[in-house]
Coordinates of C-alpha atoms in Angstrom, one line a residue:
M1 CA -21.9 -1.5 18.5
D2 CA -23.9 0.0 15.7
D3 CA -25.8 -2.4 13.6
L4 CA -26.5 -0.9 10.2
S5 CA -28.2 -4.1 9.0
R6 CA -31.2 -3.0 10.9
L7 CA -31.4 0.2 8.8
G8 CA -32.1 -1.7 5.7
S9 CA -30.6 -1.1 2.3
A10 CA -32.7 2.0 1.5
R11 CA -31.7 3.9 4.7
L12 CA -28.1 2.7 4.4
L13 CA -27.9 4.2 0.8
L14 CA -29.5 7.4 2.1
R15 CA -26.9 7.7 4.8
T16 CA -24.0 7.4 2.3
R17 CA -25.7 9.3 -0.5
Q18 CA -23.5 12.4 -0.6
A19 CA -20.2 10.5 -0.3
R20 CA -21.4 8.2 -3.1
R21 CA -22.3 11.1 -5.4
R22 CA -18.7 12.4 -4.9
G23 CA -17.3 8.9 -5.7
D24 CA -15.5 9.1 -2.4
A25 CA -15.2 5.5 -1.1
G26 CA -13.3 6.7 2.0
A27 CA -16.1 9.0 2.9
V28 CA -18.6 6.2 2.4
L29 CA -16.6 4.1 4.9
R30 CA -16.5 6.9 7.4
E31 CA -20.2 7.3 7.1
L32 CA -20.7 3.6 7.8
A33 CA -18.5 3.8 10.8
R34 CA -20.0 7.0 12.2
G35 CA -21.3 6.4 15.8
G36 CA -20.3 2.7 15.5
G37 CA -18.4 2.4 18.8
D38 CA -16.2 -0.7 18.6
A39 CA -17.6 -2.3 15.4
V40 CA -20.3 -1.9 12.8
G41 CA -22.4 -4.8 11.5
L42 CA -23.7 -4.8 8.0
R43 CA -25.9 -7.1 5.9
L44 CA -25.7 -6.4 2.2
R45 CA -27.3 -8.6 -0.4
G46 CA -27.2 -11.5 2.0
L47 CA -23.5 -10.9 2.9
R48 CA -22.7 -10.5 6.6
V49 CA -19.9 -7.9 7.1
L50 CA -18.4 -6.7 10.3
L51 CA -16.2 -3.5 10.3
L52 CA -14.0 -3.4 13.3
L53 CA -13.2 0.0 14.8
E54 CA -11.0 -0.7 17.8
P55 CA -7.3 -1.5 17.8
R56 CA -7.7 -4.5 20.1
L57 CA -10.3 -6.0 17.7
A58 CA -8.0 -5.4 14.8
A59 CA -5.3 -7.4 16.5
D60 CA -7.8 -10.0 17.5
L61 CA -8.8 -10.6 13.8
L62 CA -5.4 -10.3 12.1
A63 CA -3.3 -12.0 14.7
G64 CA -5.5 -13.9 17.2
H65 CA -7.8 -15.5 14.6
A66 CA -5.4 -15.6 11.7
T67 CA -5.9 -19.4 11.3
D68 CA -9.6 -19.0 11.2
T69 CA -9.6 -16.7 8.1
V70 CA -8.6 -16.5 4.5
K71 CA -8.0 -13.3 2.4
G72 CA -11.0 -11.2 1.6
P73 CA -12.9 -11.1 -1.7
G74 CA -10.7 -8.3 -3.2
Q75 CA -7.5 -10.2 -2.9
R76 CA -9.1 -13.4 -4.2
R77 CA -10.4 -11.4 -7.2
I78 CA -6.9 -10.4 -8.3
R79 CA -5.7 -14.0 -8.1
G80 CA -6.6 -14.1 -11.8
M81 CA -3.6 -11.7 -12.4
L82 CA -1.2 -12.5 -9.6
G83 CA -1.9 -16.3 -9.3
D84 CA -0.9 -17.8 -5.9
G85 CA 1.8 -15.3 -5.0
L86 CA 2.7 -14.0 -1.6
L87 CA -0.3 -11.6 -1.6
T88 CA -3.0 -14.2 -2.5
S89 CA -1.8 -17.6 -1.4
E90 CA -3.1 -19.3 1.7
G91 CA -2.1 -21.8 4.3
P92 CA 1.0 -23.9 3.9
A93 CA 1.8 -22.5 0.4
H94 CA 1.9 -19.0 1.8
E95 CA 4.0 -20.0 4.9
R96 CA 6.5 -21.8 2.7
A97 CA 6.8 -18.9 0.3
R98 CA 7.2 -16.4 3.1
R99 CA 10.0 -18.6 4.6
L100 CA 11.8 -18.7 1.3
V101 CA 11.6 -15.0 0.6
A102 CA 12.4 -13.8 4.2
P103 CA 16.2 -13.9 3.9
A104 CA 16.1 -11.4 1.1
F105 CA 14.6 -8.9 3.6
S106 CA 17.1 -9.6 6.4
P107 CA 18.9 -6.7 8.1
R108 CA 22.1 -7.8 6.4
R109 CA 20.5 -7.6 3.0
L110 CA 19.0 -4.2 3.8
A111 CA 22.4 -2.8 4.4
A112 CA 23.4 -4.0 0.9
Y113 CA 20.3 -2.5 -0.6
S114 CA 20.9 1.0 0.9
S115 CA 23.4 2.1 -1.8
V116 CA 20.9 1.0 -4.5
F117 CA 18.1 3.1 -2.9
T118 CA 20.4 6.2 -2.9
R119 CA 21.9 5.7 -6.4
C120 CA 18.5 5.2 -8.0
A121 CA 17.0 8.2 -6.3
L122 CA 19.9 10.5 -7.3
D123 CA 20.0 9.1 -10.9
S124 CA 16.2 9.5 -11.3
S125 CA 16.1 13.1 -9.9
A126 CA 19.1 14.1 -12.0
R127 CA 16.7 14.2 -15.0
W128 CA 14.6 16.9 -13.4
A129 CA 15.0 20.5 -14.4
D130 CA 15.0 23.3 -11.9
G131 CA 11.5 24.9 -11.9
R132 CA 10.0 22.4 -14.5
Q133 CA 6.8 20.7 -13.2
V134 CA 6.7 16.8 -13.2
D135 CA 4.1 14.3 -12.4
M136 CA 5.5 13.1 -9.1
H137 CA 3.3 10.0 -8.9
A138 CA 4.7 8.8 -12.2
E139 CA 8.2 9.7 -11.1
M140 CA 8.0 7.8 -7.8
A141 CA 6.4 4.8 -9.5
A142 CA 9.3 4.6 -12.0
L143 CA 11.9 5.1 -9.3
T144 CA 10.5 2.4 -6.9
L145 CA 10.0 -0.1 -9.8
R146 CA 13.7 0.4 -10.7
I147 CA 14.7 -0.2 -7.1
A148 CA 12.5 -3.3 -6.9
G149 CA 14.0 -4.7 -10.1
Q150 CA 17.6 -4.2 -8.9
T151 CA 17.2 -5.3 -5.3
L152 CA 14.6 -8.0 -5.5
L153 CA 15.0 -9.4 -9.0
G154 CA 18.6 -8.5 -9.9
T155 CA 17.7 -6.6 -13.1
D156 CA 17.1 -3.0 -14.2
L157 CA 13.5 -2.6 -15.3
S158 CA 13.7 1.1 -16.2
A159 CA 13.0 0.5 -19.9
R160 CA 10.0 -1.8 -19.1
A161 CA 8.4 0.6 -16.6
P162 CA 5.3 1.5 -18.8
L163 CA 4.6 -2.2 -19.4
V164 CA 4.8 -3.1 -15.7
R165 CA 2.6 -0.1 -14.7
A166 CA 0.0 -1.1 -17.3
G167 CA -0.1 -4.6 -15.8
L168 CA -0.5 -3.1 -12.3
E169 CA -3.4 -1.0 -13.5
A170 CA -5.1 -4.2 -14.8
A171 CA -4.6 -5.8 -11.4
L172 CA -6.0 -2.7 -9.6
G173 CA -9.0 -2.8 -11.9
D174 CA -9.7 -6.5 -10.9
F175 CA -9.6 -5.5 -7.2
G176 CA -11.9 -2.5 -7.7
S177 CA -14.5 -4.6 -9.5
A178 CA -14.9 -6.7 -6.3
G179 CA -16.4 -3.7 -4.5
F180 CA -15.6 -0.2 -3.2
D181 CA -13.4 -1.6 -0.6
G182 CA -12.5 -4.8 -2.3
Q183 CA -14.3 -6.8 0.4
G184 CA -17.5 -7.5 -1.4
L185 CA -19.4 -4.2 -0.9
R186 CA -20.4 -3.3 -4.5
A187 CA -18.8 -0.2 -5.9
Q188 CA -21.9 0.8 -7.9
R189 CA -24.0 0.7 -4.7
L190 CA -21.6 2.1 -2.1
G191 CA -19.0 4.3 -3.7
G192 CA -16.4 3.9 -6.4
S193 CA -14.4 6.4 -8.4
P194 CA -15.7 9.2 -10.5
G195 CA -16.3 8.2 -14.1
E196 CA -17.3 4.6 -13.4
A197 CA -20.5 4.9 -15.3
A198 CA -18.8 4.3 -18.7
G199 CA -20.8 2.7 -21.5
E200 CA -20.5 -0.9 -22.5
E201 CA -18.3 -0.2 -25.5
D202 CA -15.9 1.7 -23.3
R203 CA -15.8 -1.1 -20.8
Q204 CA -15.1 -3.7 -23.5
T205 CA -12.3 -1.6 -24.9
R206 CA -10.8 -1.1 -21.5
A207 CA -11.1 -4.9 -20.7
S208 CA -9.3 -5.7 -24.0
G209 CA -6.4 -3.3 -23.1
Q210 CA -6.2 -4.9 -19.6
D211 CA -6.0 -8.4 -21.1
T212 CA -3.1 -7.2 -23.3
A213 CA -1.3 -5.6 -20.3
R214 CA -1.7 -8.8 -18.2
A215 CA -0.3 -11.0 -21.0
A216 CA 2.7 -8.6 -21.5
V217 CA 3.6 -8.6 -17.8
H218 CA 3.3 -12.4 -17.6
A219 CA 5.6 -12.7 -20.6
L220 CA 8.1 -10.3 -19.0
V221 CA 8.2 -12.5 -15.8
D222 CA 8.8 -15.6 -17.8
E223 CA 11.6 -13.8 -19.6
L224 CA 13.2 -12.8 -16.3
I225 CA 13.1 -16.3 -15.0
A226 CA 14.4 -17.9 -18.2
R227 CA 17.2 -15.4 -18.4
R228 CA 18.3 -16.2 -14.8
R229 CA 18.1 -19.9 -15.4
A230 CA 20.2 -19.6 -18.5
A231 CA 22.8 -17.5 -16.7
P232 CA 22.8 -18.4 -13.0
A233 CA 24.3 -15.9 -10.5
P234 CA 25.6 -18.1 -7.7
E235 CA 26.6 -15.1 -5.6
A236 CA 23.3 -13.3 -6.0
R237 CA 21.2 -12.7 -2.9
D238 CA 18.0 -11.4 -4.5
V239 CA 14.6 -12.9 -4.1
L240 CA 14.6 -14.4 -7.6
S241 CA 17.8 -16.4 -6.8
A242 CA 16.2 -17.7 -3.6
L243 CA 13.1 -18.8 -5.4
L244 CA 15.0 -20.6 -8.2
A245 CA 17.2 -22.3 -5.6
A246 CA 14.0 -23.5 -3.9
S247 CA 12.9 -25.3 -7.1
D248 CA 15.2 -28.2 -6.6
G249 CA 14.0 -31.5 -5.1
D250 CA 10.7 -33.2 -4.9
D251 CA 9.2 -30.6 -2.6
G252 CA 10.6 -27.7 -4.5
L253 CA 8.7 -24.8 -5.9
S254 CA 7.0 -25.4 -9.2
D255 CA 7.7 -23.1 -12.2
Q256 CA 4.2 -21.7 -11.8
E257 CA 4.8 -20.9 -8.1
I258 CA 8.0 -19.1 -8.9
H259 CA 6.2 -17.2 -11.7
D260 CA 3.4 -16.1 -9.3
H261 CA 5.8 -15.0 -6.5
V262 CA 8.0 -13.0 -8.9
L263 CA 4.9 -11.3 -10.5
T264 CA 3.6 -10.3 -7.0
L265 CA 6.9 -8.8 -6.0
L266 CA 7.2 -7.0 -9.3
L267 CA 3.8 -5.4 -9.2
A268 CA 3.1 -5.0 -5.5
G269 CA 6.7 -4.6 -4.4
H270 CA 7.0 -1.0 -5.6
E271 CA 3.4 0.2 -5.6
T272 CA 3.0 1.0 -1.9
T273 CA 6.3 2.8 -1.5
A274 CA 5.6 4.8 -4.7
N275 CA 2.3 6.0 -3.2
A276 CA 3.8 6.7 0.2
L277 CA 6.6 8.8 -1.3
T278 CA 4.1 10.7 -3.6
W279 CA 1.9 11.6 -0.7
T280 CA 4.9 12.6 1.4
L281 CA 6.3 14.9 -1.3
Y282 CA 2.9 16.5 -1.8
L283 CA 2.5 17.1 1.9
L284 CA 6.0 18.6 2.1
A285 CA 5.2 20.9 -0.8
A286 CA 2.0 22.0 1.0
H287 CA 3.9 22.6 4.3
P288 CA 7.0 24.6 3.8
A289 CA 7.9 24.8 7.5
V290 CA 8.0 21.0 7.7
Q291 CA 10.0 20.8 4.5
G292 CA 12.5 23.3 5.9
R293 CA 13.0 21.2 9.1
L294 CA 13.5 18.1 7.0
R295 CA 16.1 19.9 4.8
A296 CA 17.9 21.0 7.9
E297 CA 18.2 17.5 9.1
V298 CA 19.4 16.2 5.8
S299 CA 21.9 19.0 5.5
A300 CA 23.5 17.9 8.7
L301 CA 24.8 14.9 6.8
G302 CA 27.4 17.4 5.4
G303 CA 26.4 17.0 1.8
E304 CA 26.9 13.3 1.8
P305 CA 24.1 11.1 0.4
P306 CA 22.2 9.0 3.0
S307 CA 23.4 5.5 3.8
Q308 CA 22.5 2.7 6.1
D309 CA 24.9 4.1 8.7
T310 CA 23.2 7.5 8.7
L311 CA 19.6 6.3 8.8
P312 CA 19.4 6.5 12.6
S313 CA 20.2 10.2 12.5
L314 CA 17.2 10.9 10.2
G315 CA 14.5 10.8 12.9
Y316 CA 12.5 13.7 11.6
T317 CA 12.6 12.4 8.1
R318 CA 11.1 9.1 9.3
A319 CA 8.5 11.0 11.3
V320 CA 7.5 12.9 8.2
I321 CA 6.9 9.6 6.4
S322 CA 5.1 8.1 9.4
E323 CA 2.7 11.0 9.4
A324 CA 2.2 10.9 5.6
I325 CA 1.2 7.2 5.8
R326 CA -1.0 7.9 8.8
L327 CA -3.0 10.3 6.7
Y328 CA -2.8 8.2 3.6
P329 CA -2.2 4.5 4.6
P330 CA -1.2 2.5 1.5
A331 CA -3.2 -0.5 2.8
W332 CA -6.3 1.4 3.7
I333 CA -8.5 -1.6 4.3
I334 CA -7.8 -5.2 5.2
G335 CA -10.4 -7.8 4.8
R336 CA -10.7 -11.4 5.9
T337 CA -13.3 -14.1 5.2
L338 CA -14.0 -16.4 8.1
T339 CA -13.6 -20.2 7.6
T340 CA -15.3 -21.1 10.9
E341 CA -17.6 -19.4 13.3
V342 CA -15.8 -16.8 15.4
E343 CA -16.9 -14.3 18.1
L344 CA -15.8 -10.8 17.5
A345 CA -16.9 -7.6 19.3
G346 CA -19.3 -9.7 21.3
R347 CA -21.1 -11.1 18.3
P348 CA -20.9 -14.7 16.9
M349 CA -20.0 -14.4 13.2
P350 CA -20.6 -17.5 11.0
A351 CA -18.2 -19.0 8.5
G352 CA -18.3 -17.0 5.3
S353 CA -18.7 -13.6 7.0
V354 CA -16.4 -10.8 5.8
I355 CA -14.5 -9.0 8.6
A356 CA -12.7 -5.8 7.8
V357 CA -10.3 -3.5 9.5
S358 CA -9.5 -0.1 8.1
P359 CA -6.2 1.5 8.9
L360 CA -7.7 4.6 7.2
L361 CA -10.4 4.8 10.0
L362 CA -8.0 3.9 12.8
H363 CA -5.4 6.5 11.7
H364 CA -8.1 9.3 11.5
D365 CA -9.8 8.4 14.8
P366 CA -9.5 11.4 17.2
R367 CA -9.5 8.9 20.1
W368 CA -6.0 7.7 19.1
F369 CA -4.8 10.7 17.1
P370 CA -5.9 14.2 18.4
D371 CA -6.5 16.7 15.6
P372 CA -6.3 13.7 13.1
E373 CA -6.6 15.7 9.9
T374 CA -3.6 17.9 10.6
F375 CA -0.2 16.9 9.1
D376 CA 2.0 17.0 12.2
P377 CA 5.2 14.9 12.1
D378 CA 6.0 16.0 15.7
R379 CA 3.3 13.7 17.0
W380 CA 5.8 10.8 16.4
L381 CA 8.5 12.6 18.3
D382 CA 6.9 13.9 21.5
D383 CA 4.8 12.4 24.3
R384 CA 1.8 11.8 22.1
K385 CA 3.5 8.8 20.5
Q386 CA 3.4 7.0 23.8
S387 CA -0.4 7.4 24.1
V388 CA -1.2 5.7 20.8
P389 CA -2.6 2.3 21.5
R390 CA -0.8 -0.7 20.0
H391 CA -2.5 -1.6 16.6
A392 CA -4.1 1.9 16.3
Y393 CA -1.3 2.5 13.7
L394 CA -1.4 -0.3 11.1
P395 CA 0.3 0.9 7.8
F396 CA 1.7 -2.6 7.2
G397 CA -0.9 -4.8 9.0
T398 CA -0.1 -7.1 11.8
G399 CA -0.1 -10.8 12.5
P400 CA 1.4 -13.7 10.4
R401 CA 0.3 -12.0 7.2
S402 CA 1.7 -8.6 7.9
C403 CA 3.9 -7.1 5.1
I404 CA 7.1 -9.1 4.8
G405 CA 8.8 -6.1 3.3
E406 CA 8.0 -3.6 6.1
Q407 CA 11.6 -2.9 7.1
F408 CA 12.6 -2.8 3.4
A409 CA 9.9 -0.2 2.8
W410 CA 10.9 1.9 5.7
A411 CA 14.6 1.9 4.7
E412 CA 13.8 2.6 1.1
A413 CA 11.3 5.5 1.8
V414 CA 13.6 7.2 4.4
T415 CA 16.7 6.9 2.2
V416 CA 15.0 8.0 -1.0
L417 CA 13.3 11.0 0.7
A418 CA 16.6 12.1 2.3
A419 CA 18.4 11.7 -1.0
L420 CA 15.9 13.8 -2.9
A421 CA 15.9 16.5 -0.2
T422 CA 19.7 16.7 -0.5
S423 CA 19.3 18.5 -3.8
W424 CA 15.7 19.6 -4.2
T425 CA 12.7 21.3 -2.6
F426 CA 9.2 20.9 -3.9
E427 CA 6.3 23.2 -4.7
A428 CA 2.7 22.3 -5.4
A429 CA 0.5 24.2 -7.9
P430 CA -1.7 26.8 -6.0
G431 CA -4.9 25.2 -4.9
F432 CA -4.0 21.7 -6.0
V433 CA -5.2 18.9 -3.8
P434 CA -4.8 15.3 -5.0
V435 CA -7.9 13.1 -5.0
P436 CA -7.4 9.7 -3.4
A437 CA -8.3 6.5 -5.4
Y438 CA -9.4 3.7 -3.1
R439 CA -8.1 0.6 -4.8
V440 CA -5.7 -2.2 -3.5
T441 CA -3.7 0.7 -2.2
L442 CA -4.6 4.3 -1.4
R443 CA -3.1 6.1 -4.4
P444 CA -3.7 9.4 -6.1
A445 CA -6.5 9.2 -8.6
G446 CA -4.5 11.1 -11.2
P447 CA -1.2 13.0 -11.8
V448 CA 0.4 14.8 -8.9
P449 CA 2.1 17.9 -10.5
L450 CA 4.9 19.2 -8.3
T451 CA 7.7 21.5 -9.2
P452 CA 11.2 20.6 -8.1
R453 CA 13.5 23.5 -7.2
A454 CA 17.2 23.1 -6.9
A455 CA 18.0 23.5 -3.2
A456 CA 20.6 26.0 -2.1
A457 CA 23.8 24.4 -0.9

């Protein structure tokens, strides 16, 4: 195990200098991990950090020692925006919320959601013009927000999309201010995004705008809850109905708890899938042969839109998404803070230490994924899949705090991609390569201009 704490701050900064100059937090992380073996130990400003680099150690932390940890500094930082929702709550409060929300993600409910996925994808893409460039990141964000509103909250949020996205940006800013990885490693010292050296006046203006965005989203959530209370929907099976039903009785959810869970689902419930679809469509545009194979698979549906029944026949479509989120994992780093002393990677780590696992590093490690920088969906369909160690692929985490919406996200992403590919192919601008922004999720730093082309029948 490499121990960078012995290098001292000066040599550590030297080692990561080029990556920091580019504002590439992912490259900073790779430099820290270089030559680290199974783990890398850091000591920064008195904070003890252990970066785990082996799949078995990732499972040890996230599953084996789940009761010995709480969320890392980044998630705690965004509690100011999200309150004690599913993403930020701890202990019994999190377990109860997860239990209440789980039925909305059951296989039976997924079957009912499938038609919503398809309808929203077809309706959204019907506004595109053949050969007219669009910002695909914005398009996918609006699409997945509409899906989240209809399936999880029982309402259409299309008209409120700009407001919700502004609130999300405020939450992302809170996470980013906790450090380049959100786990306490300071952005100004070890990475960050280009342009973060803005003046004090710019920062104050930006903070004021973020406060306004936060307040508007909180007001929207209160409106959604009040509207449902005033007009109950006894037959509804969405998450909002489940949460409101759980407010009855002495041990029921408080109004604040319902608010926080709805807000978390509203903001986080669409962000990861929006990013996954954006990266996938960019990669398809950059790899015409892969796009052709995907189109052939979708065409075999005979012109019918995808449905829950046809998802099993879309194996290549799913492999394309699997490979896209291997290269660009939405949850690129997962941090935990120890609440008691724990031994990891042969080293005793005291309470208060930050332990991190990076799906970005695991997914790009040639030990588990040969030729890791190549976009190759076939690696999920041939013998190579069998040689990937368990927990080397962690797009949704693992253990009791793994993403509760994993199966929802898979069904949504595969259905939406197949629906779009039924009518469209995609082209990227020559030479365009999106720059990643390392925030709560791994998202494009700016617009992703793609040109939809009407697909031949």
